[in-house]
Tab-separated table of C-alpha atoms and ligand atoms in Angstrom:
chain	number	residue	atom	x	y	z
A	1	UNK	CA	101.824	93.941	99.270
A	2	UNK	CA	103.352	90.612	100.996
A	3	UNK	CA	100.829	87.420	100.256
A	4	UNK	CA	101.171	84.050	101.932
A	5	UNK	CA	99.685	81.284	99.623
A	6	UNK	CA	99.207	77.945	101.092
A	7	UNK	CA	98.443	75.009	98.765
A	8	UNK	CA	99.524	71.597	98.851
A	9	UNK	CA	98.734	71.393	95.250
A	10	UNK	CA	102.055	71.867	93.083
A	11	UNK	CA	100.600	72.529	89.845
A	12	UNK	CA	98.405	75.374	90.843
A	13	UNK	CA	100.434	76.745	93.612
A	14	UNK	CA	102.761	76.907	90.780
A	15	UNK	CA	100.069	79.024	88.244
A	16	UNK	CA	99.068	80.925	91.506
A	17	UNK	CA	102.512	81.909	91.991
A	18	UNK	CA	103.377	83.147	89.169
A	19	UNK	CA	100.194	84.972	88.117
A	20	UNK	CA	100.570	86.482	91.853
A	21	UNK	CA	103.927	87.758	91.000
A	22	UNK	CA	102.537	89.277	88.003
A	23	UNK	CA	99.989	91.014	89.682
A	24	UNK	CA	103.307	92.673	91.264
A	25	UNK	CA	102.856	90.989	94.640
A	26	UNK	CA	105.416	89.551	97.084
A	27	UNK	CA	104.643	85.968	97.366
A	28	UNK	CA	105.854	83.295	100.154
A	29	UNK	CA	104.605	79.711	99.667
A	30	UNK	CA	103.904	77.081	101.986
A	31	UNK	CA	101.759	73.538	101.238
A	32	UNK	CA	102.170	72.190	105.300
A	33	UNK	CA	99.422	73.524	107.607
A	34	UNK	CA	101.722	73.238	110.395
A	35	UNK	CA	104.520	75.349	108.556
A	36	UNK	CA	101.128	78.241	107.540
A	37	UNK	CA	99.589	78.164	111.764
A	38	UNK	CA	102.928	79.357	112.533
A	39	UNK	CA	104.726	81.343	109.694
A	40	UNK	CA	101.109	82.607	109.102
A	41	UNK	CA	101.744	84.773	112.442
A	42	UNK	CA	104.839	85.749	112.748
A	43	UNK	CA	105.700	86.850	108.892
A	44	UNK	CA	104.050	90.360	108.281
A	45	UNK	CA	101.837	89.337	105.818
A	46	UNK	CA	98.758	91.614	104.008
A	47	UNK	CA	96.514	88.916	103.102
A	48	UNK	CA	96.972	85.255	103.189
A	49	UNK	CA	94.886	82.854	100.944
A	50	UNK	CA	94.302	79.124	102.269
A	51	UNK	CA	93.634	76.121	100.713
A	52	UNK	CA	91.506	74.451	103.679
A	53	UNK	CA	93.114	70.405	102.459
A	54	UNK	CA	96.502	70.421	103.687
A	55	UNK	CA	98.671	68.068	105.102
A	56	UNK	CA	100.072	68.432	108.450
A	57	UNK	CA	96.857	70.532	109.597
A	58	UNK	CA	93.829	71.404	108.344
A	59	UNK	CA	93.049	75.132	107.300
A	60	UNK	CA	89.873	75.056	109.223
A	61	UNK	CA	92.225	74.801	112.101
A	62	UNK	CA	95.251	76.879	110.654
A	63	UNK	CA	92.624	79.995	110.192
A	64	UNK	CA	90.764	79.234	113.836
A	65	UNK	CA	94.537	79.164	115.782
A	66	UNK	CA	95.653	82.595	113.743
A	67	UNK	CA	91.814	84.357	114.457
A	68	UNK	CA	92.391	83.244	118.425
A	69	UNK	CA	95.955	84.950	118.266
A	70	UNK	CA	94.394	87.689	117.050
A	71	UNK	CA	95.792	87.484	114.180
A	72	UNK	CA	93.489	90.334	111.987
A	73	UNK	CA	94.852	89.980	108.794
A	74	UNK	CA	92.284	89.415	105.066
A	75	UNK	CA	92.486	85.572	104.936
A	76	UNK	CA	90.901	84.038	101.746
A	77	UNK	CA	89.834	80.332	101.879
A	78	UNK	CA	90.315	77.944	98.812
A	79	UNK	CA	87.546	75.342	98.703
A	80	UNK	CA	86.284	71.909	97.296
A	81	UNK	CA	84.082	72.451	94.781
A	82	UNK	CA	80.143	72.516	95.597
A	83	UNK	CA	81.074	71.958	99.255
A	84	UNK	CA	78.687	74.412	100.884
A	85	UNK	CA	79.437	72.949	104.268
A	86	UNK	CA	83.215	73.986	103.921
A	87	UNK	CA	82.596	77.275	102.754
A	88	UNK	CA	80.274	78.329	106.090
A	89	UNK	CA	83.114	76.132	108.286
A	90	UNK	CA	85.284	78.592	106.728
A	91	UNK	CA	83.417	81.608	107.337
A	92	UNK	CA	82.536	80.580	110.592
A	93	UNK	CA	85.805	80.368	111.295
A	94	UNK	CA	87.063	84.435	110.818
A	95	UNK	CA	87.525	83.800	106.887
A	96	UNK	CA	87.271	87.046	104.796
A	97	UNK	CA	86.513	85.287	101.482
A	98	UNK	CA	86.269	82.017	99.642
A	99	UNK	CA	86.564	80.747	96.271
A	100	UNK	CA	85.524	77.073	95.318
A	101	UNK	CA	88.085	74.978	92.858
A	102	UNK	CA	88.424	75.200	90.283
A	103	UNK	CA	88.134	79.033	89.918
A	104	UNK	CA	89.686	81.600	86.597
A	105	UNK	CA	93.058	83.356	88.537
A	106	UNK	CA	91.061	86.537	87.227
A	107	UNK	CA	88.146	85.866	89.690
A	108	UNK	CA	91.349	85.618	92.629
A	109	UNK	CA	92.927	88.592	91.711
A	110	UNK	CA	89.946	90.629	91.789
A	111	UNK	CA	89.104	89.498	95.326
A	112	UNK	CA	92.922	90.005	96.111
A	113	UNK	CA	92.160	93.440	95.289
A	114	UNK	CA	88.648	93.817	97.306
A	115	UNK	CA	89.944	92.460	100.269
A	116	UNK	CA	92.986	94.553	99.996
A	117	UNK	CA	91.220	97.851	99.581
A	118	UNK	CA	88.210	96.900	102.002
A	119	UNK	CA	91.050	96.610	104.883
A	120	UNK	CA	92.430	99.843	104.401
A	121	UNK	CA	89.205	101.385	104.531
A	122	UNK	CA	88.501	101.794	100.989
A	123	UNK	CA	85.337	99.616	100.649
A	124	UNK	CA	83.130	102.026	98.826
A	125	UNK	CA	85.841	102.463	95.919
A	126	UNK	CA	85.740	100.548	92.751
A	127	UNK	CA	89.913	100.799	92.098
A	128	UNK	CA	92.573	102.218	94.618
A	129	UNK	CA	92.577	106.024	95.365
A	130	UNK	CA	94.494	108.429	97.247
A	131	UNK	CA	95.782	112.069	96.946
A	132	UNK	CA	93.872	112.291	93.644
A	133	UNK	CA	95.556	109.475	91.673
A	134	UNK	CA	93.673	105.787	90.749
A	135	UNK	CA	95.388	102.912	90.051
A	136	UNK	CA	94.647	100.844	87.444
A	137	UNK	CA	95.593	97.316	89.039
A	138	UNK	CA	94.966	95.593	86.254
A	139	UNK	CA	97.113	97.639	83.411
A	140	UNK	CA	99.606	98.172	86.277
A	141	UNK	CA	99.467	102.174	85.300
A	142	UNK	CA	97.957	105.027	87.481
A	143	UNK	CA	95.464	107.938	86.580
A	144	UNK	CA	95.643	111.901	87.523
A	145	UNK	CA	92.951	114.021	86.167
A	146	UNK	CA	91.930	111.579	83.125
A	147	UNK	CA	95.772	111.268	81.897
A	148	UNK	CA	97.582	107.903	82.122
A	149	UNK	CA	101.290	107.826	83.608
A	150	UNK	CA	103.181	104.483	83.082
A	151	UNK	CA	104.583	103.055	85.563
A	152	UNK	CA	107.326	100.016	85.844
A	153	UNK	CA	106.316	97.017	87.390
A	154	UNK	CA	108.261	97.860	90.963
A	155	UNK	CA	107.054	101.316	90.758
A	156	UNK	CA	103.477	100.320	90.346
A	157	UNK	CA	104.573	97.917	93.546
A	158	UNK	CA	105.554	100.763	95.479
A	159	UNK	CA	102.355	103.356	94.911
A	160	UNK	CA	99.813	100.764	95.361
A	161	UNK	CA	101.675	100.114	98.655
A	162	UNK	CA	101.637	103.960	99.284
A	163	UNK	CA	98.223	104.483	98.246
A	164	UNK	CA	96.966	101.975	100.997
A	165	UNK	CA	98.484	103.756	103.608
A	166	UNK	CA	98.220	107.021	102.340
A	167	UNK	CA	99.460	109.800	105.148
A	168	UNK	CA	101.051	106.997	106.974
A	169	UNK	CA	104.705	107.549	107.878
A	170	UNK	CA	106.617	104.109	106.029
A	171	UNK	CA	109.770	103.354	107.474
A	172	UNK	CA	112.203	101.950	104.225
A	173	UNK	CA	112.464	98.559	106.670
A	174	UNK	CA	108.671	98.244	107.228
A	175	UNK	CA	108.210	98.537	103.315
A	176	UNK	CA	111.157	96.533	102.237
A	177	UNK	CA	108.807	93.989	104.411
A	178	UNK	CA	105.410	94.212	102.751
A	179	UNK	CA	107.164	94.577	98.737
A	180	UNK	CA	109.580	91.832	99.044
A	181	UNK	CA	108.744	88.116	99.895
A	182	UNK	CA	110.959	86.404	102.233
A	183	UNK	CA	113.672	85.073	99.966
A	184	UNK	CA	114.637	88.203	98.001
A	185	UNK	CA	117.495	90.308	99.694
A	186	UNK	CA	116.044	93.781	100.688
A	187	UNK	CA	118.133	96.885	99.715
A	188	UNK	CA	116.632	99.957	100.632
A	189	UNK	CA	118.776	101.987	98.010
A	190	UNK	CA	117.227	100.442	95.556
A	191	UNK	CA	113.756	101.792	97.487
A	192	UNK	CA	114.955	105.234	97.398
A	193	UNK	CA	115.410	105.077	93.611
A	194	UNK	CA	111.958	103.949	93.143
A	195	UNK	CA	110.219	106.632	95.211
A	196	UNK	CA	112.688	109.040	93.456
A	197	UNK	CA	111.033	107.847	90.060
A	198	UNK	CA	107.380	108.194	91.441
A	199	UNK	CA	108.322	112.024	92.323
A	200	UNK	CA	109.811	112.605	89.029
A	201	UNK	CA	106.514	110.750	87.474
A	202	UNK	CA	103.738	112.340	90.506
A	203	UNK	CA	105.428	115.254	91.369
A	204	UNK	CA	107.806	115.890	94.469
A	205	UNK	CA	105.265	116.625	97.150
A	206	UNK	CA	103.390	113.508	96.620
A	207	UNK	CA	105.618	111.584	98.925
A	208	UNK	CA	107.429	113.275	101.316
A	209	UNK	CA	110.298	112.020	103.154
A	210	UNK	CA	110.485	112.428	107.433
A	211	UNK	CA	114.203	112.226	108.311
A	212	UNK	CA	115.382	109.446	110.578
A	213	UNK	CA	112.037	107.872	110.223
A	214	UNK	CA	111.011	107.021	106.340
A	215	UNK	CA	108.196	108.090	103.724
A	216	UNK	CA	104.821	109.968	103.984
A	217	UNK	CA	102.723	109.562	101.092
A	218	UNK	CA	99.357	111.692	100.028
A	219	UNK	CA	99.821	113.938	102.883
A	220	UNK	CA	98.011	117.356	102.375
A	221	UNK	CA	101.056	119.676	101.657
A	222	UNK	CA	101.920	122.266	104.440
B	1	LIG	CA1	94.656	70.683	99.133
């Protein structure tokens, strides 16, 4: 999953970063609100998270231009603390979320995941299912009938991608978009080995590949 963080604070943009990236997501960074209204639109991003005090333009207004583009995508706002009136100006304006500074990166990542699996239609799940595996976000390892299967940390990238789209058909250039962030070079041989792992580790019919047009994951075998 591709994240946008925008925070004009260094420091914590800097922890958020790199406990994002732990958490095995893709993340571009921006502190200008100017640079978020548009890159916020026209990056394919999964879920964006917004500090609302920026320079160059306030995230009230960053999140109300992307909601009037229609822009659809989980957007969680970061707020002053105790500021009740910014946290319904927020929500008012089409966020998803909020969480008031200072907050534990625990608390994020759990909301990260909420919002994640709420808009893929998995709001009634505790953790991420599909095709009778859970994934165990937190450990980074994924469950099938009670046993635990490791999983490295760009294979565990991969299936939780997969598993939010399950029976979707993934072209390797639409998910070299959503697992890398915008600076790493995308190599879709390097994709194939990964989802070559996963069958070794799943089983070969749990992702099935459609030639000339990419990967089908969870799909009921025919
Ligand atoms: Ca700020």
């Amino acid at each position: 999953m591709r994240l946008l963080l925008v925070e004009d604070n260094v420091p914590l943009a800097d922890e958020l970063l790199a406990g994002l990236q732990r958490q095995g997501y893709a993340v571009d960074w921006l502190a200008d609100g100017r640079d978020a209204a548009y890159q916020g639109r026209s990056e394919p991003y999964d879920l964006i998270i917004l500090d609302l005090g920026l320079p160059g333009l306030p995230g009230l207004e960053v999140l109300a231009q992307w909601r009037a583009a229609a822009l659809a995508i989980p957007v969680l706002i970061l707020t002053a603390r105790d500021s009740w009136a910014e946290r319904i100006e927020g929500l008012k304006a089409g966020a998803d979320d909020y969480l008031s500074k200072p907050f534990h990166p625990e608390e994020l990542y759990l909301r990260i995941q909420a919002l994640l699996r709420r808009s893929h239609g998995q709001a009634n799940q505790p953790t991420l299912q599909a095709a009778g595996l859970h994934l165990d976000e937190g450990r980074q390892c994924v469950l099938r009938d009670g046993a635990e299967i490791q999983l490295t940390a760009a294979e565990f990238r991969l299936l939780r991608y997969f598993m939010l789209h399950p029976e979707q058909i993934l072209s390797k250039s639409h998910l070299a978009e959503h697992l890398y962030d915008g600076e790493t070079e995308r190599d879709s041989n390097v994709l194939e080995v990964h989802v070559n792992h996963l069958r070794r580790k799943l089983g070969r019919s749990v992702i099935e590949t459609r030639r000339g047009q990419g990967y089908r994951f969870g799909a009921p075998a025919a």
